[in-house]
Tab-separated table of C-alpha atoms in Angstrom:
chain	number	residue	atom	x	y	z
R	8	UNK	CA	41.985	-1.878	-27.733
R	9	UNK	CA	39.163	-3.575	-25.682
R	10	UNK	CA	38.810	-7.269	-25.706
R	11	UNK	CA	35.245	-8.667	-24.118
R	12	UNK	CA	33.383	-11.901	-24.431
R	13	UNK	CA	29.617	-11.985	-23.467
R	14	UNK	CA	27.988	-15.040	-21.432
R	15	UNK	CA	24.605	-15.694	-21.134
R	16	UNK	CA	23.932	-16.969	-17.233
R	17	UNK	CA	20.410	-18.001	-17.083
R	18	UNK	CA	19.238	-16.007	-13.510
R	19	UNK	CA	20.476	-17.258	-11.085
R	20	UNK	CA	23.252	-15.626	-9.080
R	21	UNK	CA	21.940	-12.958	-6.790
R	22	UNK	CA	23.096	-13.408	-3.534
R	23	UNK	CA	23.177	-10.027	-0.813
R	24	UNK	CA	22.462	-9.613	2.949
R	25	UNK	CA	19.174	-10.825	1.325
R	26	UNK	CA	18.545	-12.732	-2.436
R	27	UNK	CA	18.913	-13.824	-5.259
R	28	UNK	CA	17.549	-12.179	-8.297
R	29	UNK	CA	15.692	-15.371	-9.790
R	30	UNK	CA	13.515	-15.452	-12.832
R	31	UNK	CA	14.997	-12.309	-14.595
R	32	UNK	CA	17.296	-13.425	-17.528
R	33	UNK	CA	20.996	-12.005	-16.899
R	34	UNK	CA	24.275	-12.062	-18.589
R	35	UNK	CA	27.876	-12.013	-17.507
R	36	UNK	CA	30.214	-9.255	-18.733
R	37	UNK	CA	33.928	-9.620	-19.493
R	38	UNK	CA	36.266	-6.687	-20.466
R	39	UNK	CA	39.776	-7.101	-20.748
R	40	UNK	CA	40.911	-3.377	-21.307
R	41	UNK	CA	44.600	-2.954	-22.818
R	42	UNK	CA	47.059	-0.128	-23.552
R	43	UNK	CA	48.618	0.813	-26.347
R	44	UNK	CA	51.499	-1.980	-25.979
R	45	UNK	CA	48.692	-4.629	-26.241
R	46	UNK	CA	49.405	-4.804	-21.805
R	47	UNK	CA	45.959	-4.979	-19.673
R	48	UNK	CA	45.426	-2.341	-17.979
R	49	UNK	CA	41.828	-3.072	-16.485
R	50	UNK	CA	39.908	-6.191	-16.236
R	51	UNK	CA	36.057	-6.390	-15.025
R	52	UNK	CA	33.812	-9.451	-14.934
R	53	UNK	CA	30.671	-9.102	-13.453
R	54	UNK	CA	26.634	-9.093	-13.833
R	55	UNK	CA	23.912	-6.637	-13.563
R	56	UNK	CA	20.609	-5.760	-14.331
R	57	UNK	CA	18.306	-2.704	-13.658
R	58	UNK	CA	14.985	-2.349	-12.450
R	59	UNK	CA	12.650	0.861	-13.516
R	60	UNK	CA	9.631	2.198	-12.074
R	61	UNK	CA	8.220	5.302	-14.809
R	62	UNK	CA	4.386	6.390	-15.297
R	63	UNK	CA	2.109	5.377	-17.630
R	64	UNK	CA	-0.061	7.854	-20.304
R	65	UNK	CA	-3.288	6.289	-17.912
R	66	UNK	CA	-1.054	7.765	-14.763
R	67	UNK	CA	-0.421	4.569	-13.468
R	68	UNK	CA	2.994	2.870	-12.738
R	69	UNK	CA	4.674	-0.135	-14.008
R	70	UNK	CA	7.716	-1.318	-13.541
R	71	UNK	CA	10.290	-2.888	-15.810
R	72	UNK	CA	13.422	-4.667	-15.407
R	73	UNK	CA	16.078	-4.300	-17.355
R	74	UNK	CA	18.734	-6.921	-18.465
R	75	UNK	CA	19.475	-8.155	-21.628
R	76	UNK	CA	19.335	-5.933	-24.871
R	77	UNK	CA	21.112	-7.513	-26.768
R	78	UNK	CA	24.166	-6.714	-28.389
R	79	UNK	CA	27.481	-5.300	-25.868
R	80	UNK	CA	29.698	-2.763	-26.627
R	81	UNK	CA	32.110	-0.758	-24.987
R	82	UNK	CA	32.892	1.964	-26.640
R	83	UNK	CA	34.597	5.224	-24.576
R	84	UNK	CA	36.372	2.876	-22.233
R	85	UNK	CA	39.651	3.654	-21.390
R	86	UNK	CA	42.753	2.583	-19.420
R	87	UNK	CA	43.439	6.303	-18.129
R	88	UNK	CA	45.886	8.666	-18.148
R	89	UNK	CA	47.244	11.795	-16.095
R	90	UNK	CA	43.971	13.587	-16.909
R	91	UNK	CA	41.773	11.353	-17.045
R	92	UNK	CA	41.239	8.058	-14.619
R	93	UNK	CA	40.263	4.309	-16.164
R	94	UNK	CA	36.680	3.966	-17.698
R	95	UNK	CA	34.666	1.177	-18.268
R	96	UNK	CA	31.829	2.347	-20.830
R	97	UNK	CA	29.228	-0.131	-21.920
R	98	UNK	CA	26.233	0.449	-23.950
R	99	UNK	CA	23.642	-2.231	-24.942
R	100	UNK	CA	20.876	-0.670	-27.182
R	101	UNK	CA	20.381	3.446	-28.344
R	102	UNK	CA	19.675	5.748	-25.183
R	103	UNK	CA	21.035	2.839	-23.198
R	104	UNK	CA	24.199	2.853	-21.029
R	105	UNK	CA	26.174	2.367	-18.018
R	106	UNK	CA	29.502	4.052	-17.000
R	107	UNK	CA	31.506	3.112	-14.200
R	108	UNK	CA	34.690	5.489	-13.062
R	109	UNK	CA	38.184	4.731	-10.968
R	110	UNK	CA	40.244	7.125	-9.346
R	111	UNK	CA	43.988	6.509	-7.944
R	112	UNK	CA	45.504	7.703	-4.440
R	113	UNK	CA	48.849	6.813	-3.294
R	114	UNK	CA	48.364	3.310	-1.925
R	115	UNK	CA	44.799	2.613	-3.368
R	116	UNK	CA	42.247	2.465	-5.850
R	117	UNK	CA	38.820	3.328	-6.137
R	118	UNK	CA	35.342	2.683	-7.921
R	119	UNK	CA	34.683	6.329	-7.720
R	120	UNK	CA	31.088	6.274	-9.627
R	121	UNK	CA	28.324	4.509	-11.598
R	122	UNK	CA	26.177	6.036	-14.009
R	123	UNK	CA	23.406	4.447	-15.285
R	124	UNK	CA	21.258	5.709	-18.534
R	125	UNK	CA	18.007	4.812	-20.229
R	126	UNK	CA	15.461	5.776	-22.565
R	127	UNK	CA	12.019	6.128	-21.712
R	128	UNK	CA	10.831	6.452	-25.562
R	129	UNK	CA	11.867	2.934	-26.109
R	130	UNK	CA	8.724	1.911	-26.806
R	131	UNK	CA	9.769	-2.031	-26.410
R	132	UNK	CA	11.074	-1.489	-22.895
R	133	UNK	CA	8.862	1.043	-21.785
R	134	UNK	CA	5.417	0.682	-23.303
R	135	UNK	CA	3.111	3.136	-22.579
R	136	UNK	CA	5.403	6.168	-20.687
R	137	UNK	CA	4.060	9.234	-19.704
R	138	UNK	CA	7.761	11.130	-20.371
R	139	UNK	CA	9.651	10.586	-23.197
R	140	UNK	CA	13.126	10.692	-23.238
R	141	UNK	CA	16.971	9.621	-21.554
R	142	UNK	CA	17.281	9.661	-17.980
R	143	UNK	CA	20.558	9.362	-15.784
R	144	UNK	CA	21.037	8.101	-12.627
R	145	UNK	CA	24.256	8.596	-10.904
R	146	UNK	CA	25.826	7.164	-7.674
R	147	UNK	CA	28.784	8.393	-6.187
R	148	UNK	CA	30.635	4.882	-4.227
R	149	UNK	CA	33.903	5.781	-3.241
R	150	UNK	CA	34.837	2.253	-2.795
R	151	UNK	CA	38.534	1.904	-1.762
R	152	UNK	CA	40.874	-1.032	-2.703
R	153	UNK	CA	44.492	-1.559	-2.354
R	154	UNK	CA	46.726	-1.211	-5.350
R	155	UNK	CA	47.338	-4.032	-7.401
R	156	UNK	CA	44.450	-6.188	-5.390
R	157	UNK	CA	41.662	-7.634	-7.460
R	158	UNK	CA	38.205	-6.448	-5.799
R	159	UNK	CA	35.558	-9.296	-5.235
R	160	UNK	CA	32.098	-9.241	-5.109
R	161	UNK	CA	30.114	-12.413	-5.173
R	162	UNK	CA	27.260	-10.922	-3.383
R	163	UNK	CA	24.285	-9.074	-4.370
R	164	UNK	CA	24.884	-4.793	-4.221
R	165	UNK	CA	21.897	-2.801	-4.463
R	166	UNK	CA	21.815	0.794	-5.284
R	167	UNK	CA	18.209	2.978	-5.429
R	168	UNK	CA	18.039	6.334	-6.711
R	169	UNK	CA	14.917	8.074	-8.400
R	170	UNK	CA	12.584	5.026	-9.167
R	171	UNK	CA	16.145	2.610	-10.108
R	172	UNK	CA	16.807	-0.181	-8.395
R	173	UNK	CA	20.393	-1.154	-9.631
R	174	UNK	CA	21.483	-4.956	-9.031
R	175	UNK	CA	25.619	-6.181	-9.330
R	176	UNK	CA	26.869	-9.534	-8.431
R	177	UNK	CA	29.589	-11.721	-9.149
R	178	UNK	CA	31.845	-8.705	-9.247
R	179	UNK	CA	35.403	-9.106	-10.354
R	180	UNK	CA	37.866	-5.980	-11.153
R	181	UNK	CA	41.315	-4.414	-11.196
R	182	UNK	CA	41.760	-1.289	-12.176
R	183	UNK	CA	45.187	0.435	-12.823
R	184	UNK	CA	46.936	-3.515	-13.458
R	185	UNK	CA	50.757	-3.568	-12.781
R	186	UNK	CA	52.697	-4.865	-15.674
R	187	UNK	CA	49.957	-6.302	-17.766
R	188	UNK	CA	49.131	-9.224	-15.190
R	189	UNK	CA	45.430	-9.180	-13.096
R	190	UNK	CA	46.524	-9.773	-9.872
R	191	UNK	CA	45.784	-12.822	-7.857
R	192	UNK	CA	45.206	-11.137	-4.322
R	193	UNK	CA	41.761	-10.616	-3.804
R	194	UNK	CA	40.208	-7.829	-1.538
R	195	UNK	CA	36.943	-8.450	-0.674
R	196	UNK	CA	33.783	-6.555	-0.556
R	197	UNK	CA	32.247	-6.326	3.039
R	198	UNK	CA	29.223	-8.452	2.232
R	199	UNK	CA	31.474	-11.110	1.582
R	200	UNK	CA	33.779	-10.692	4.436
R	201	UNK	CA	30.553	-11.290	6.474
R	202	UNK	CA	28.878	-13.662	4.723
R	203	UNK	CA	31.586	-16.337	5.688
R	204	UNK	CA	31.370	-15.149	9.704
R	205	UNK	CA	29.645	-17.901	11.969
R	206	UNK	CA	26.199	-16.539	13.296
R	207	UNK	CA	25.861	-13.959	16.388
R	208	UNK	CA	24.210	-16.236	19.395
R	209	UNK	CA	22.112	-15.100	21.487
R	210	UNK	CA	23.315	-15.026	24.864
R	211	UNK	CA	19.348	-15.540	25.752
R	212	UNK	CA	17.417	-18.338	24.704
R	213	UNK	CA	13.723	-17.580	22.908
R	214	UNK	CA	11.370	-19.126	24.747
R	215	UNK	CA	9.834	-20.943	22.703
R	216	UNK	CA	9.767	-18.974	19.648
R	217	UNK	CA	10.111	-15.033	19.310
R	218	UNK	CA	6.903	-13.060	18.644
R	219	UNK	CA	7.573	-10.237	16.061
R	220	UNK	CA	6.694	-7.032	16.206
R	221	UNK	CA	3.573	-6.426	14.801
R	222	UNK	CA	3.468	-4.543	11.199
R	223	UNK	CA	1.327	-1.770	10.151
R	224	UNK	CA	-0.500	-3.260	6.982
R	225	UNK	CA	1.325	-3.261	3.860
R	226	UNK	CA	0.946	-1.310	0.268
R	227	UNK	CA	-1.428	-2.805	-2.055
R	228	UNK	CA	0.795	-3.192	-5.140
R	229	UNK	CA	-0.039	-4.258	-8.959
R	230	UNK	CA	1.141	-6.748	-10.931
R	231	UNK	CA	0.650	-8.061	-13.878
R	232	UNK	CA	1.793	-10.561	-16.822
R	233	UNK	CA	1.681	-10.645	-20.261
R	234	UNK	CA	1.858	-12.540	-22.819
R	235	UNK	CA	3.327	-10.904	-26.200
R	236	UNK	CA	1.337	-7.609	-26.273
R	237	UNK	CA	-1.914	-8.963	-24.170
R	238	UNK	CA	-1.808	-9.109	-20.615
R	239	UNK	CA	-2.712	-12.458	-19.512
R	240	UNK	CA	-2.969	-12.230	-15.384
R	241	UNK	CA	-3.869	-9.271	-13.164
R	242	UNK	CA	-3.158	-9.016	-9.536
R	243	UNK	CA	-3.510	-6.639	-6.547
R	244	UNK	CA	-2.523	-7.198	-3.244
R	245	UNK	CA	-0.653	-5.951	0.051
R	246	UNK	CA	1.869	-8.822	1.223
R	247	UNK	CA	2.785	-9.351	4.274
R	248	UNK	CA	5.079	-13.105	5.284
R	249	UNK	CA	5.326	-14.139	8.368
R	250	UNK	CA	8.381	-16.055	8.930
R	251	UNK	CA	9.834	-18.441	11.455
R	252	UNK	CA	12.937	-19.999	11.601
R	253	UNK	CA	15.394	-21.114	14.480
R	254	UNK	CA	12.665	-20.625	16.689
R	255	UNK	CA	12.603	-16.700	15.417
R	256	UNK	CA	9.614	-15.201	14.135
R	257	UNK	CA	9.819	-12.417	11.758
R	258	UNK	CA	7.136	-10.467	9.915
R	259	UNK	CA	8.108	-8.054	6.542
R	260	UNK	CA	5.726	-5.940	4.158
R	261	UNK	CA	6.794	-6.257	0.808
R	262	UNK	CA	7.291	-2.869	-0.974
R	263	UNK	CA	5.429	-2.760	-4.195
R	264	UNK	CA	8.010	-0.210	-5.745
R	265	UNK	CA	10.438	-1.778	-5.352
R	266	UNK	CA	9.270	-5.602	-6.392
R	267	UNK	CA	9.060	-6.880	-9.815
R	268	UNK	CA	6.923	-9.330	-11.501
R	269	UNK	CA	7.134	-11.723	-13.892
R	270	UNK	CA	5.334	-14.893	-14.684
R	271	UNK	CA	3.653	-16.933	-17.810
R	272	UNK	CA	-0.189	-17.906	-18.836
R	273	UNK	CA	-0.850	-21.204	-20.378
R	274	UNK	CA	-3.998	-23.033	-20.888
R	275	UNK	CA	-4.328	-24.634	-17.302
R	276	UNK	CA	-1.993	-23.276	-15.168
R	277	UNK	CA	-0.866	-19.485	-14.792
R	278	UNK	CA	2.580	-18.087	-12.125
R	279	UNK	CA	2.664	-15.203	-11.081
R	280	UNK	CA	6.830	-14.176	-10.042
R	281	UNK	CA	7.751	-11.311	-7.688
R	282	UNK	CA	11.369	-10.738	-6.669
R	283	UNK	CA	13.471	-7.932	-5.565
R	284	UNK	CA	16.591	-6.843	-3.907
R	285	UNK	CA	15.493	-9.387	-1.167
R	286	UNK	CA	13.283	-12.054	-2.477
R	287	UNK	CA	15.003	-14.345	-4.999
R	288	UNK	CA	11.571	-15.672	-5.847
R	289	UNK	CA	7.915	-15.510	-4.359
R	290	UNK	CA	5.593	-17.305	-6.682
R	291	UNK	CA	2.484	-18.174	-7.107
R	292	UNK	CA	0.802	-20.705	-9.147
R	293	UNK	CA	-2.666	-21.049	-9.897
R	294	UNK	CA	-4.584	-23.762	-11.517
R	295	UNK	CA	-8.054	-24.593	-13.200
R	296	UNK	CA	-10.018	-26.956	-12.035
R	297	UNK	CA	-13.483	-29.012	-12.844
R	298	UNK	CA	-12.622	-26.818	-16.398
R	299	UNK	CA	-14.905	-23.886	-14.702
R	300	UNK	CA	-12.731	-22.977	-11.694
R	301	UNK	CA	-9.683	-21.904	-10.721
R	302	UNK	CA	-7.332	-21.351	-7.456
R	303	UNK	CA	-4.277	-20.874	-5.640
R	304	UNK	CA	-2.376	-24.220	-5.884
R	305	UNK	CA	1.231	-23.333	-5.348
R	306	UNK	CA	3.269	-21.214	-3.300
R	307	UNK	CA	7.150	-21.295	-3.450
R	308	UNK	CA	9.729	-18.599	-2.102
R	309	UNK	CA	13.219	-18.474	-1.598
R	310	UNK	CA	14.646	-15.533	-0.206
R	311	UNK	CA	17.696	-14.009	2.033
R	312	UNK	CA	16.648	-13.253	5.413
R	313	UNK	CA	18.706	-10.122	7.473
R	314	UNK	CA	20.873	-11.909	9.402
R	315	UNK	CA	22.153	-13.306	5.909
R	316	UNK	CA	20.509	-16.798	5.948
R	317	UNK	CA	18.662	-18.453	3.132
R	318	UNK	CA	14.678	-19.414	3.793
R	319	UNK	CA	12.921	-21.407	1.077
R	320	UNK	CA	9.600	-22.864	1.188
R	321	UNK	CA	7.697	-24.432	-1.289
R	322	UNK	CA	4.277	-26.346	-0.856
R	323	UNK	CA	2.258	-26.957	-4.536
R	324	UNK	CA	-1.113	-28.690	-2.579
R	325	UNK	CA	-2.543	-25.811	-1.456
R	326	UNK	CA	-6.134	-24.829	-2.395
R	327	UNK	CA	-6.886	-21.278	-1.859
R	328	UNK	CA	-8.687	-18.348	-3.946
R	329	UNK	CA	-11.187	-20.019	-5.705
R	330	UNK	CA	-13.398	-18.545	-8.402
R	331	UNK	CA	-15.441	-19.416	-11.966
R	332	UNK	CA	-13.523	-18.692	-14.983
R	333	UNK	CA	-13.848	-15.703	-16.536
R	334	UNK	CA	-14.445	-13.821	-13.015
R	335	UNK	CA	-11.941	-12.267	-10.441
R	336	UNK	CA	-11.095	-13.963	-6.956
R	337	UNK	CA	-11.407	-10.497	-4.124
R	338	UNK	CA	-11.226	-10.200	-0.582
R	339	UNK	CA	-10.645	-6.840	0.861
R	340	UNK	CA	-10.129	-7.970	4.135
R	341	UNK	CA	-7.199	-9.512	5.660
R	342	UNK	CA	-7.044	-13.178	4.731
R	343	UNK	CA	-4.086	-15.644	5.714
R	344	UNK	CA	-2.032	-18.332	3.223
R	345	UNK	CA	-0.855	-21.249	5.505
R	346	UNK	CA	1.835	-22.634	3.262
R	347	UNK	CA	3.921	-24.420	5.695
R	348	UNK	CA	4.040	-24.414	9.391
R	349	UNK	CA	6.979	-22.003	9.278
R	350	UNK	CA	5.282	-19.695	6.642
R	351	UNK	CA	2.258	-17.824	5.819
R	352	UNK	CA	0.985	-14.918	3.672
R	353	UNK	CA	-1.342	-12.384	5.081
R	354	UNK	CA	-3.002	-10.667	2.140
R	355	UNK	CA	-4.549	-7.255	2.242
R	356	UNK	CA	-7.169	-5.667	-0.425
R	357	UNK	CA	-6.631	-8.425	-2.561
R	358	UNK	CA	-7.865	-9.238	-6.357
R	359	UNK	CA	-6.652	-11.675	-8.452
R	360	UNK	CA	-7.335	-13.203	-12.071
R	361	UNK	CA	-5.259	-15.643	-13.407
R	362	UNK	CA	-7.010	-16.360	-16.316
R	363	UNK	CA	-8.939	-14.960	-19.072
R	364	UNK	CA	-7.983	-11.202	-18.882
R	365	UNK	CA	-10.034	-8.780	-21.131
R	366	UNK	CA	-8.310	-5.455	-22.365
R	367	UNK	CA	-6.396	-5.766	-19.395
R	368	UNK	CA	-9.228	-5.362	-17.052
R	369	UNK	CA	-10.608	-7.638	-14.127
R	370	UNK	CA	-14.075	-9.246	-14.627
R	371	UNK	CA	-16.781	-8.836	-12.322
R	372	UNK	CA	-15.047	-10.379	-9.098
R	373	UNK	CA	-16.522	-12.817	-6.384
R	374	UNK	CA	-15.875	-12.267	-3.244
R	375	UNK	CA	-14.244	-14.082	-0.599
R	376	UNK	CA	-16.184	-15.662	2.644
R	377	UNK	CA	-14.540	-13.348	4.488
R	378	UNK	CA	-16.590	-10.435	2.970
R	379	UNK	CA	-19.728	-11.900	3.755
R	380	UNK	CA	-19.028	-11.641	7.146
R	381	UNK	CA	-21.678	-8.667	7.408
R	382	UNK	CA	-24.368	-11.309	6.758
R	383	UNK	CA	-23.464	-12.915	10.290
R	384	UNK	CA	-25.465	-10.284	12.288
R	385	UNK	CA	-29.190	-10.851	10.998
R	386	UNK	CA	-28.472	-14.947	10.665
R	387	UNK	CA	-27.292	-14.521	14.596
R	388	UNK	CA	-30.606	-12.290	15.376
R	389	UNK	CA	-32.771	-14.820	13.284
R	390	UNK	CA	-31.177	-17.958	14.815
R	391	UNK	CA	-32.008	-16.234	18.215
R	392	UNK	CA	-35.211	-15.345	17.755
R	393	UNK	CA	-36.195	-18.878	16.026
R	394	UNK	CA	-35.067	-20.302	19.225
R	395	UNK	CA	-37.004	-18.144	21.212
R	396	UNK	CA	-40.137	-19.047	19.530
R	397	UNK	CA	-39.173	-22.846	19.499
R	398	UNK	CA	-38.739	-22.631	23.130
R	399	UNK	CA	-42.313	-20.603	23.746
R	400	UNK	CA	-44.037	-23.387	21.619
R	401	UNK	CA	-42.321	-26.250	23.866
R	402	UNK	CA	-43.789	-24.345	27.019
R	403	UNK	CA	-47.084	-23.876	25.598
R	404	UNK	CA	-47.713	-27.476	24.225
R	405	UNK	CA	-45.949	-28.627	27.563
R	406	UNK	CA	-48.459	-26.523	29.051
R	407	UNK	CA	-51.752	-27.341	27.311
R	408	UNK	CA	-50.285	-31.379	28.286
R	409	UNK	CA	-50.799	-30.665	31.961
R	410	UNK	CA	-53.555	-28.806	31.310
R	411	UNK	CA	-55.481	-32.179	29.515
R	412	UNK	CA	-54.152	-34.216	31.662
R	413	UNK	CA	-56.019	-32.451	35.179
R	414	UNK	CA	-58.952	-32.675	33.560
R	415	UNK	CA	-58.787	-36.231	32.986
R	416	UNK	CA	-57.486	-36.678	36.357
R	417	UNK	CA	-60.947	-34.807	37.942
């Protein structure tokens, strides 16, 4: 018999070596598994979502994340037996499901495997795909708890495997339960172990604050957001933050295939929302102005840094890519987003338009200052050689001075 109730946990939650999975709707799972004597046998709580990358009929790529479906069930999950080991099945719409296995040894217990399917001809989910069809992903884990000890999670896990980006947090489970009764000894999951160790000091002091290594320049990604069936804002970019905190400077390229979007377009104001496995929440909100403009007003992250640490920024006076209405803001050379002392974006073959998106197309874009740069040259030859002239008209009227003034002198 399987017992389950089914929370909804607006997103917030993600925690790992890195972030929290922000804007993306999630829900908690509950299974209380028990045998035939009405005893549990297994108990999981925990939440998860799924990230997709898949091609497009116009062989481009979008990418999806996937969370709530719906209605839970969890059908095929078993307590085991001498054949087979303990299964937790769960599936949450057709051609959409998730498996996780357990295996016993003498003095432990592991989570042996995850499987993770989905189907490509949902045309809800997956507007647009190239292929057609259910796809598996499966990930061997192997992870090792002691018998009778309840495994916790709290932080974010992150497995990647063929274009999925797999996200569990707020784990809870005990597989194989003695007597009917979840244990109350906890073994925990090495990213929590850590996470509750005092920082590594340096045994040399930055002077005054670390330069990073520089970055090659990062992957232009696209993003988009829509609103029902229209898309609403387009965006291309490469990203690349430059960090500083403690007196440590960092730099990291965000990786387009593996970052999500999501956002929302209203009359006046537009946000565009990336996150992944490391970035709770980068957004960026845009604005119209004077009713014929708009621009970059807002900037807000929040993200987990590698030594575990949470940075979070957020500055909404900012006044950056600005363009008429109807057009695109571009600049395809490297432009820089002061949003705080301690943060700034470098952007990198950048177009943007927040507003007023045709067939999902840009409009004819205006370029950025920084593009025009290639006018400098003649206005620096012209500027020259108008001084040059200036200066040979001062010497000759200086000279033809003198020249009336000997006369008069004779």
């Amino acid at each position: 018999m399987v017992c389950f109730r089914l929370f909804p946990v607006p997103g917030s939650g993600l925690v790992l070596v890195c972030l929290v999975l922000g804007a993306v709707q999630s829900y908690a799972l509950e299974l209380n598994l028990t045998d035939s004597e009405k005893a549990t046998c297994l108990y999981a709580k925990w939440q998860m979502n799924f990230t997709v990358r898949y091609e497009t009929t116009n062989k481009t790529y979008k990418t999806v994340t996937i969370s709530d479906r719906g209605t839970v069930t969890y059908n095929g999950s078993i307590c085991g037996d001498d054949q087979n080991g303990p299964k937790i099945a769960v599936q949450f719409g057709p051609g959409f499901s998730w498996i996780a296995n357990f295996t016993k040894a003498a003095s432990t217990y592991s989570i042996d495997s995850i499987s993770f399917s989905y189907n490509t001809g949902d045309n809800t989910t997956f507007p647009d795909a190239e292929d057609k069809g259910i796809l598996t992903v499966d990930e061997l884990l192997a992870i090792k708890i002691p018998l009778n000890d309840l495994f916790r999670c709290n932080s974010l896990s992150t497995l990647e495997k063929n274009d999925v980006v797999q996200h569990y947090w707020d784990v809870l489970v005990q597989a194989f339960v003695q007597n009917g009764t979840v244990s109350t000894n906890e073994f925990l999951c090495d990213k929590d172990k850590t996470s509750t160790v005092a920082p590594t000091v340096h045994t040399t002091v930055p002077s005054p604050t670390t330069t990073p290594t520089p970055k090659e320049k990062p992957e232009a990604g696209t993003y988009s957001v829509n609103n029902g069936n229209d898309t609403c804002l387009l965006a291309t970019m490469g990203l690349q933050l430059n960090i500083t905190q403690d007196k440590v400077a960092s730099v990291i390229n965000i990786n387009p295939n593996t970052t999500h979007s999501t956002g929302s377009c209203r009359s006046h104001t537009a946000l565009l929302r990336l996150n992944s496995s490391t970035i709770k929440y980068l957004d960026f909100v845009f604005a119209v102005k004077n009713e014929n403009r708009f621009y970059l007003k807002e900037v807000n992250i929040s993200m987990y840094l590698v030594n575990g640490s949470v940075f979070s920024i957020a500055n909404n006076n900012l006044s950056y890519w600005d363009a008429p209405l109807g057009s695109s803001y571009m600049c395809n050379k490297e432009q820089t987003v002061s949003v705080s002392g301690a943060f700034q974006i470098n952007t990198f073959d950048l177009r943007v338009q927040p507003f007023n998106v045709t067939q999902g197309k840009y409009s004819t874009a205006q370029d950025c200052s920084a593009d025009d740069d290639n006018f400098l040259v003649p206005i620096a030859v012209g500027a020259a050689l108008a001084g040059v002239l200036i200066l040979v008209l001062l010497a000759y009227f200086i000279g033809l001075k003198h020249h009336h003034a000997g006369y008069e002198q004779f």
